[in-house]
PDB file of C-alpha atoms in Angstrom:
ATOM      1  CA  ASN A1346      -0.062  -0.064   0.388  1.00 71.00           C
ATOM      2  CA  ALA A1347       1.288   3.616  -1.076  1.00 82.00           C
ATOM      3  CA  GLY A1348      -1.059   5.081   1.918  1.00 94.00           C
ATOM      4  CA  VAL A1349      -1.960   8.710   1.058  1.00 97.00           C
ATOM      5  CA  THR A1350       0.018  10.333  -1.731  1.00 97.00           C
ATOM      6  CA  GLN A1351       0.002  14.001  -2.258  1.00 98.00           C
ATOM      7  CA  THR A1352       1.200  15.780  -5.517  1.00 97.00           C
ATOM      8  CA  PRO A1353       3.028  18.048  -6.023  1.00 97.00           C
ATOM      9  CA  LYS A1354       5.349  18.156  -3.235  1.00 97.00           C
ATOM     10  CA  PHE A1355       6.583  21.945  -3.907  1.00 97.00           C
ATOM     11  CA  GLN A1356       4.768  24.782  -5.950  1.00 97.00           C
ATOM     12  CA  VAL A1357       4.985  28.216  -6.429  1.00 98.00           C
ATOM     13  CA  LEU A1358       2.093  30.158  -8.060  1.00 97.00           C
ATOM     14  CA  LYS A1359       1.688  33.700  -8.965  1.00 98.00           C
ATOM     15  CA  THR A1360      -1.039  35.739  -7.177  1.00 98.00           C
ATOM     16  CA  GLY A1361      -4.291  35.255  -8.735  1.00 97.00           C
ATOM     17  CA  GLN A1362      -3.408  31.987 -10.715  1.00 97.00           C
ATOM     18  CA  SER A1363      -5.382  28.673  -9.774  1.00 97.00           C
ATOM     19  CA  MET A1364      -4.083  25.121  -9.174  1.00 97.00           C
ATOM     20  CA  THR A1365      -5.148  21.563  -7.854  1.00 98.00           C
ATOM     21  CA  LEU A1366      -3.513  19.673  -5.184  1.00 98.00           C
ATOM     22  CA  GLN A1367      -3.905  16.121  -6.006  1.00 98.00           C
ATOM     23  CA  CYS A1368      -4.590  13.661  -3.086  1.00 98.00           C
ATOM     24  CA  ALA A1369      -4.996   9.900  -3.285  1.00 98.00           C
ATOM     25  CA  GLN A1370      -5.346   6.865  -1.225  1.00 97.00           C
ATOM     26  CA  ASP A1371      -5.369   3.153  -1.529  1.00 96.00           C
ATOM     27  CA  MET A1372      -6.469   2.160   1.891  1.00 94.00           C
ATOM     28  CA  ASN A1373     -10.313   2.345   1.084  1.00 93.00           C
ATOM     29  CA  HIS A1374     -10.831   4.950   3.797  1.00 93.00           C
ATOM     30  CA  GLU A1375     -14.267   6.614   3.755  1.00 92.00           C
ATOM     31  CA  TYR A1376     -13.107   9.727   5.336  1.00 92.00           C
ATOM     32  CA  MET A1377     -10.464  12.185   3.703  1.00 94.00           C
ATOM     33  CA  SER A1378      -9.754  15.742   4.639  1.00 94.00           C
ATOM     34  CA  TRP A1379      -7.396  18.590   3.955  1.00 97.00           C
ATOM     35  CA  TYR A1380      -5.334  20.903   6.426  1.00 96.00           C
ATOM     36  CA  ARG A1381      -2.862  23.491   6.127  1.00 96.00           C
ATOM     37  CA  GLN A1382      -0.118  24.119   8.591  1.00 94.00           C
ATOM     38  CA  ASP A1383       1.453  27.462   9.091  1.00 90.00           C
ATOM     39  CA  PRO A1384       4.359  28.144  11.549  1.00 80.00           C
ATOM     40  CA  GLY A1385       3.548  28.053  15.253  1.00 75.00           C
ATOM     41  CA  MET A1386       0.020  26.939  14.366  1.00 79.00           C
ATOM     42  CA  GLY A1387      -1.731  23.462  14.725  1.00 83.00           C
ATOM     43  CA  LEU A1388      -3.275  21.780  11.743  1.00 91.00           C
ATOM     44  CA  ARG A1389      -6.146  23.809  10.506  1.00 92.00           C
ATOM     45  CA  LEU A1390      -9.002  21.826   8.557  1.00 92.00           C
ATOM     46  CA  ILE A1391      -9.985  23.188   5.289  1.00 95.00           C
ATOM     47  CA  HIS A1392     -12.396  20.926   3.936  1.00 95.00           C
ATOM     48  CA  TYR A1393     -13.240  17.440   4.516  1.00 93.00           C
ATOM     49  CA  SER A1394     -15.279  14.213   2.835  1.00 94.00           C
ATOM     50  CA  VAL A1395     -17.136  11.398   4.654  1.00 91.00           C
ATOM     51  CA  GLY A1396     -17.340   9.425   1.449  1.00 92.00           C
ATOM     52  CA  ALA A1397     -17.683   9.823  -2.328  1.00 94.00           C
ATOM     53  CA  GLY A1398     -19.910  12.567  -3.479  1.00 95.00           C
ATOM     54  CA  ILE A1399     -20.107  14.058   0.154  1.00 94.00           C
ATOM     55  CA  THR A1400     -18.114  17.314   0.967  1.00 96.00           C
ATOM     56  CA  ASP A1401     -18.040  19.578   3.865  1.00 93.00           C
ATOM     57  CA  GLN A1402     -16.384  22.876   4.997  1.00 93.00           C
ATOM     58  CA  GLY A1403     -13.996  22.880   7.832  1.00 91.00           C
ATOM     59  CA  GLU A1404     -12.541  25.931   9.828  1.00 89.00           C
ATOM     60  CA  VAL A1405     -10.721  27.682   7.103  1.00 94.00           C
ATOM     61  CA  PRO A1406     -12.648  26.946   3.588  1.00 96.00           C
ATOM     62  CA  ASN A1407     -12.412  30.332   2.039  1.00 96.00           C
ATOM     63  CA  GLY A1408     -10.518  30.310  -1.324  1.00 96.00           C
ATOM     64  CA  TYR A1409     -10.782  26.274  -1.748  1.00 98.00           C
ATOM     65  CA  ASN A1410     -12.795  24.138  -3.310  1.00 97.00           C
ATOM     66  CA  VAL A1411     -13.046  20.098  -3.168  1.00 98.00           C
ATOM     67  CA  SER A1412     -14.873  17.296  -4.713  1.00 97.00           C
ATOM     68  CA  ARG A1413     -14.908  13.719  -4.065  1.00 97.00           C
ATOM     69  CA  SER A1414     -16.010  11.761  -7.198  1.00 97.00           C
ATOM     70  CA  THR A1415     -14.284   8.577  -6.016  1.00 97.00           C
ATOM     71  CA  THR A1416     -13.345   6.902  -2.738  1.00 96.00           C
ATOM     72  CA  GLU A1417      -9.642   7.176  -3.499  1.00 97.00           C
ATOM     73  CA  ASP A1418      -9.227  10.656  -4.894  1.00 98.00           C
ATOM     74  CA  PHE A1419      -9.906  14.124  -3.026  1.00 98.00           C
ATOM     75  CA  PRO A1420      -8.431  17.118  -4.839  1.00 98.00           C
ATOM     76  CA  LEU A1421      -8.004  20.346  -3.352  1.00 98.00           C
ATOM     77  CA  ARG A1422      -8.484  23.561  -5.944  1.00 98.00           C
ATOM     78  CA  LEU A1423      -7.316  27.013  -5.228  1.00 97.00           C
ATOM     79  CA  LEU A1424      -9.427  29.110  -7.163  1.00 92.00           C
ATOM     80  CA  SER A1425      -7.558  32.385  -7.221  1.00 97.00           C
ATOM     81  CA  ALA A1426      -4.223  31.991  -5.126  1.00 97.00           C
ATOM     82  CA  ALA A1427      -3.105  34.895  -2.617  1.00 97.00           C
ATOM     83  CA  PRO A1428      -0.107  35.166  -0.585  1.00 97.00           C
ATOM     84  CA  SER A1429      -2.394  34.247   2.617  1.00 96.00           C
ATOM     85  CA  GLN A1430      -2.592  30.680   0.982  1.00 97.00           C
ATOM     86  CA  THR A1431       1.350  30.169   1.424  1.00 97.00           C
ATOM     87  CA  SER A1432       1.705  27.270   3.585  1.00 97.00           C
ATOM     88  CA  VAL A1433       1.928  23.512   3.805  1.00 96.00           C
ATOM     89  CA  TYR A1434      -0.898  21.476   2.926  1.00 98.00           C
ATOM     90  CA  PHE A1435      -1.719  18.065   4.137  1.00 97.00           C
ATOM     91  CA  CYS A1436      -3.998  15.263   3.098  1.00 97.00           C
ATOM     92  CA  ALA A1437      -5.405  12.831   5.645  1.00 95.00           C
ATOM     93  CA  SER A1438      -7.604   9.857   5.282  1.00 94.00           C
ATOM     94  CA  SER A1439      -9.148   7.641   7.977  1.00 91.00           C
ATOM     95  CA  TRP A1440     -11.787   4.818   8.311  1.00 85.00           C
ATOM     96  CA  GLU A1441     -14.671   6.957   9.386  1.00 76.00           C
ATOM     97  CA  SER A1442     -14.635  10.672  10.394  1.00 67.00           C
ATOM     98  CA  GLY A1443     -11.474  10.459  12.300  1.00 59.00           C
ATOM     99  CA  ILE A1444     -12.836  11.334  15.673  1.00 69.00           C
ATOM    100  CA  ASN A1445     -12.798   7.872  16.849  1.00 73.00           C
ATOM    101  CA  TYR A1446      -9.634   6.833  14.820  1.00 78.00           C
ATOM    102  CA  GLY A1447      -6.105   8.281  13.709  1.00 84.00           C
ATOM    103  CA  TYR A1448      -5.532   9.838  10.388  1.00 90.00           C
ATOM    104  CA  THR A1449      -2.973   8.648   8.012  1.00 93.00           C
ATOM    105  CA  PHE A1450      -1.079  11.632   6.292  1.00 96.00           C
ATOM    106  CA  GLY A1451       0.352  12.283   3.064  1.00 97.00           C
ATOM    107  CA  SER A1452       3.764  13.882   3.040  1.00 96.00           C
ATOM    108  CA  GLY A1453       2.619  17.270   1.983  1.00 97.00           C
ATOM    109  CA  THR A1454       2.643  20.167  -0.422  1.00 97.00           C
ATOM    110  CA  ARG A1455       4.664  23.239   0.352  1.00 97.00           C
ATOM    111  CA  LEU A1456       2.811  26.188  -1.405  1.00 97.00           C
ATOM    112  CA  THR A1457       4.411  29.382  -2.152  1.00 97.00           C
ATOM    113  CA  VAL A1458       2.365  32.235  -3.513  1.00 97.00           C
ATOM    114  CA  VAL A1459       4.053  35.351  -4.838  1.00 97.00           C
TER     115      VAL A1459
ATOM    116  CA  GLY B 109     -13.480  28.747  22.782  1.00 30.00           C
ATOM    117  CA  GLU B 110     -11.838  25.506  23.805  1.00 31.00           C
ATOM    118  CA  SER B 111      -8.664  24.417  22.692  1.00 42.00           C
ATOM    119  CA  VAL B 112      -5.630  22.160  22.825  1.00 50.00           C
ATOM    120  CA  GLY B 113      -2.509  23.687  23.944  1.00 48.00           C
ATOM    121  CA  LEU B 114       0.877  22.653  24.767  1.00 42.00           C
ATOM    122  CA  HIS B 115       2.726  23.399  27.800  1.00 44.00           C
ATOM    123  CA  LEU B 116       6.299  23.736  26.112  1.00 48.00           C
ATOM    124  CA  PRO B 117       7.030  24.829  22.605  1.00 82.00           C
ATOM    125  CA  THR B 118      10.638  23.350  22.810  1.00 90.00           C
ATOM    126  CA  LEU B 119      12.214  20.314  24.688  1.00 93.00           C
ATOM    127  CA  SER B 120      15.803  19.528  24.817  1.00 95.00           C
ATOM    128  CA  VAL B 121      16.961  16.232  26.280  1.00 96.00           C
ATOM    129  CA  GLN B 122      20.116  14.269  26.351  1.00 97.00           C
ATOM    130  CA  GLU B 123      20.431  10.830  24.514  1.00 97.00           C
ATOM    131  CA  GLY B 124      19.459   7.944  26.372  1.00 97.00           C
ATOM    132  CA  ASP B 125      17.042  10.334  28.939  1.00 97.00           C
ATOM    133  CA  ASN B 126      13.208   9.869  29.089  1.00 97.00           C
ATOM    134  CA  SER B 127      11.219  12.601  27.556  1.00 97.00           C
ATOM    135  CA  ILE B 128       7.862  13.874  28.647  1.00 96.00           C
ATOM    136  CA  ILE B 129       5.806  16.159  26.283  1.00 95.00           C
ATOM    137  CA  ASN B 130       2.776  17.746  27.673  1.00 93.00           C
ATOM    138  CA  CYS B 131      -0.523  18.670  26.263  1.00 93.00           C
ATOM    139  CA  ALA B 132      -3.675  20.576  28.257  1.00 91.00           C
ATOM    140  CA  TYR B 133      -7.444  20.414  26.946  1.00 85.00           C
ATOM    141  CA  SER B 134     -10.102  22.407  27.949  1.00 74.00           C
ATOM    142  CA  ASN B 135     -13.094  20.535  26.042  1.00 85.00           C
ATOM    143  CA  SER B 136     -14.325  18.057  28.722  1.00 86.00           C
ATOM    144  CA  ALA B 137     -16.558  16.504  26.080  1.00 86.00           C
ATOM    145  CA  SER B 138     -13.490  15.101  24.241  1.00 89.00           C
ATOM    146  CA  ASP B 139     -12.910  11.365  24.701  1.00 89.00           C
ATOM    147  CA  TYR B 140     -10.437  10.283  22.345  1.00 91.00           C
ATOM    148  CA  PHE B 141      -6.684  11.704  22.041  1.00 93.00           C
ATOM    149  CA  ILE B 142      -4.000  10.942  19.812  1.00 93.00           C
ATOM    150  CA  TRP B 143      -0.345  11.902  19.728  1.00 95.00           C
ATOM    151  CA  TYR B 144       1.163  12.467  16.272  1.00 95.00           C
ATOM    152  CA  LYS B 145       5.089  12.858  15.336  1.00 96.00           C
ATOM    153  CA  GLN B 146       6.327  14.928  12.513  1.00 95.00           C
ATOM    154  CA  GLU B 147       9.603  15.007  11.481  1.00 94.00           C
ATOM    155  CA  SER B 148      10.924  17.918   9.324  1.00 90.00           C
ATOM    156  CA  GLY B 149       9.531  17.749   5.672  1.00 89.00           C
ATOM    157  CA  LYS B 150       7.255  15.050   6.310  1.00 93.00           C
ATOM    158  CA  GLY B 151       3.505  14.470   7.241  1.00 94.00           C
ATOM    159  CA  PRO B 152       2.488  13.794  10.903  1.00 95.00           C
ATOM    160  CA  GLN B 153       2.668  10.030  11.761  1.00 95.00           C
ATOM    161  CA  PHE B 154       0.103   8.480  14.313  1.00 93.00           C
ATOM    162  CA  ILE B 155       2.297   7.286  17.330  1.00 95.00           C
ATOM    163  CA  ILE B 156      -0.600   6.448  20.265  1.00 95.00           C
ATOM    164  CA  ASP B 157      -3.812   6.969  21.037  1.00 94.00           C
ATOM    165  CA  ILE B 158      -6.100   6.848  24.308  1.00 95.00           C
ATOM    166  CA  ARG B 159      -9.781   7.051  24.879  1.00 93.00           C
ATOM    167  CA  SER B 160     -11.217   8.654  27.841  1.00 92.00           C
ATOM    168  CA  ASN B 161     -11.957   5.257  29.697  1.00 94.00           C
ATOM    169  CA  MET B 162      -8.248   4.888  30.390  1.00 96.00           C
ATOM    170  CA  ASP B 163      -5.504   6.637  32.086  1.00 97.00           C
ATOM    171  CA  LYS B 164      -2.915   4.925  30.638  1.00 97.00           C
ATOM    172  CA  ARG B 165      -1.643   3.328  27.423  1.00 97.00           C
ATOM    173  CA  GLN B 166       1.834   1.918  26.430  1.00 96.00           C
ATOM    174  CA  GLY B 167       3.149   1.411  23.221  1.00 94.00           C
ATOM    175  CA  GLN B 168       7.010   0.598  22.353  1.00 92.00           C
ATOM    176  CA  ARG B 169       8.913   2.907  24.349  1.00 96.00           C
ATOM    177  CA  VAL B 170       6.098   5.366  24.464  1.00 97.00           C
ATOM    178  CA  THR B 171       3.208   5.931  27.204  1.00 98.00           C
ATOM    179  CA  VAL B 172       0.572   8.249  26.981  1.00 97.00           C
ATOM    180  CA  LEU B 173      -1.128   9.291  30.312  1.00 98.00           C
ATOM    181  CA  LEU B 174      -4.536  10.800  30.520  1.00 97.00           C
ATOM    182  CA  ASN B 175      -5.810  12.786  33.483  1.00 96.00           C
ATOM    183  CA  LYS B 176      -9.128  13.871  32.880  1.00 93.00           C
ATOM    184  CA  THR B 177      -9.453  15.717  36.362  1.00 93.00           C
ATOM    185  CA  VAL B 178      -7.104  18.356  35.116  1.00 93.00           C
ATOM    186  CA  LYS B 179      -7.836  17.793  31.328  1.00 93.00           C
ATOM    187  CA  HIS B 180      -4.180  16.836  31.151  1.00 94.00           C
ATOM    188  CA  LEU B 181      -2.412  14.404  28.428  1.00 95.00           C
ATOM    189  CA  SER B 182       1.276  13.593  28.413  1.00 97.00           C
ATOM    190  CA  LEU B 183       3.445  11.650  26.064  1.00 97.00           C
ATOM    191  CA  GLN B 184       6.527   9.576  27.727  1.00 98.00           C
ATOM    192  CA  ILE B 185       9.456   8.576  25.506  1.00 98.00           C
ATOM    193  CA  ALA B 186      11.632   6.358  27.184  1.00 97.00           C
ATOM    194  CA  ALA B 187      15.401   6.215  26.322  1.00 97.00           C
ATOM    195  CA  THR B 188      15.066   8.823  23.854  1.00 97.00           C
ATOM    196  CA  GLN B 189      17.250   8.544  20.742  1.00 97.00           C
ATOM    197  CA  PRO B 190      18.067  10.814  17.844  1.00 96.00           C
ATOM    198  CA  GLY B 191      15.393   9.583  15.706  1.00 96.00           C
ATOM    199  CA  ASP B 192      12.858  10.638  18.145  1.00 97.00           C
ATOM    200  CA  SER B 193      13.759  14.548  17.245  1.00 97.00           C
ATOM    201  CA  ALA B 194      10.891  15.809  15.663  1.00 96.00           C
ATOM    202  CA  VAL B 195       7.810  17.943  16.445  1.00 94.00           C
ATOM    203  CA  TYR B 196       5.087  16.262  18.424  1.00 95.00           C
ATOM    204  CA  PHE B 197       1.309  17.323  18.272  1.00 90.00           C
ATOM    205  CA  CYS B 198      -1.521  16.277  20.635  1.00 93.00           C
ATOM    206  CA  ALA B 199      -5.055  16.043  19.168  1.00 91.00           C
ATOM    207  CA  GLU B 200      -8.476  15.490  20.738  1.00 90.00           C
ATOM    208  CA  ASN B 201     -11.861  14.959  19.100  1.00 86.00           C
ATOM    209  CA  GLY B 202     -13.868  17.330  21.080  1.00 72.00           C
ATOM    210  CA  ASN B 203     -14.587  19.535  18.087  1.00 65.00           C
ATOM    211  CA  ASN B 204     -17.761  20.754  16.590  1.00 59.00           C
ATOM    212  CA  ASN B 205     -17.008  19.964  13.046  1.00 57.00           C
ATOM    213  CA  ASN B 206     -16.466  16.138  12.832  1.00 65.00           C
ATOM    214  CA  ASP B 207     -12.786  16.620  13.211  1.00 76.00           C
ATOM    215  CA  MET B 208      -9.807  16.216  15.421  1.00 83.00           C
ATOM    216  CA  ARG B 209      -8.298  19.362  17.006  1.00 86.00           C
ATOM    217  CA  PHE B 210      -4.528  19.785  16.778  1.00 88.00           C
ATOM    218  CA  GLY B 211      -2.112  21.454  19.019  1.00 86.00           C
ATOM    219  CA  ALA B 212       0.579  23.791  17.810  1.00 84.00           C
ATOM    220  CA  GLY B 213       3.402  21.307  18.577  1.00 89.00           C
ATOM    221  CA  THR B 214       6.478  20.543  20.757  1.00 92.00           C
ATOM    222  CA  ARG B 215       9.690  20.506  19.142  1.00 93.00           C
ATOM    223  CA  LEU B 216      11.971  17.788  20.722  1.00 96.00           C
ATOM    224  CA  THR B 217      15.601  17.909  20.083  1.00 96.00           C
ATOM    225  CA  VAL B 218      17.909  15.028  21.301  1.00 96.00           C
ATOM    226  CA  LYS B 219      21.456  15.883  21.960  1.00 94.00           C
ATOM    227  CA  PRO B 220      24.123  13.306  21.518  1.00 89.00           C
TER     228      PRO B 220
END
C-alpha cells in the first residue's frame, strides 16, 4: 500500500493563478480531509469528505474548493491564489470521521504564492 | 473557545534520557486523544492514542497518560534516541466539525 499520496511536493504560484493539489489513498478509507499548517499553529481543517459525493467545510474553507467523485481521490482546488495561502498542505484519510480513529497523512505540498 | 495546547514549545533532552511532552485540553467532551510525530519535511505520523475510559496506555518506548480531572495529556518517551527528534502534536476529538483539533506542537531535540 502506498498510503496517502500527495502531488506536487512543491509549488510556486503567482497571485491570482489557480491550481489543484492532488490527493489519493489506496486504503479504501471513507474519510478524507485537507489541512493547512502554518508556523506556530496547529493543523487547521480546510475541507473534508465522509465518502464519495459528500464534502463539507472545515475551519478555513475560503478560497478553496473540493470534490470527491471516487473513494480514492480528494483534490483541493485553489481558485485564485493569494499570498495568505502560502502554507504547507496535508491530506489525511481515516476509516471513519477521524474522531474515533487516527489519521494517515500524506507527505505534504509546500505552496508559495508570490 | 476551547482549545488544545502544549505547555512547552521546545524540549531538549540528552540521548538516553526519558522525555515527557505535555498537552492541556479544555473540552471536557473530548473522549479520544492522539499523539502524532512530525519529522522535518514529512507529514504527521500516528504514534499512540488513548480513549477517555483509560488513564494510561503503553506502546513501544512510548506511554500516554490521561488525567481527566485536570484535563491533561502527556507523552513519555523512554530512552530517547536521535531519531525521536521531531515535532509532537496532541489532538482531541472534542470539536464541533466532525474533526480532531490539533495543538501547535512541541519540538523535541535529542542531544548526543
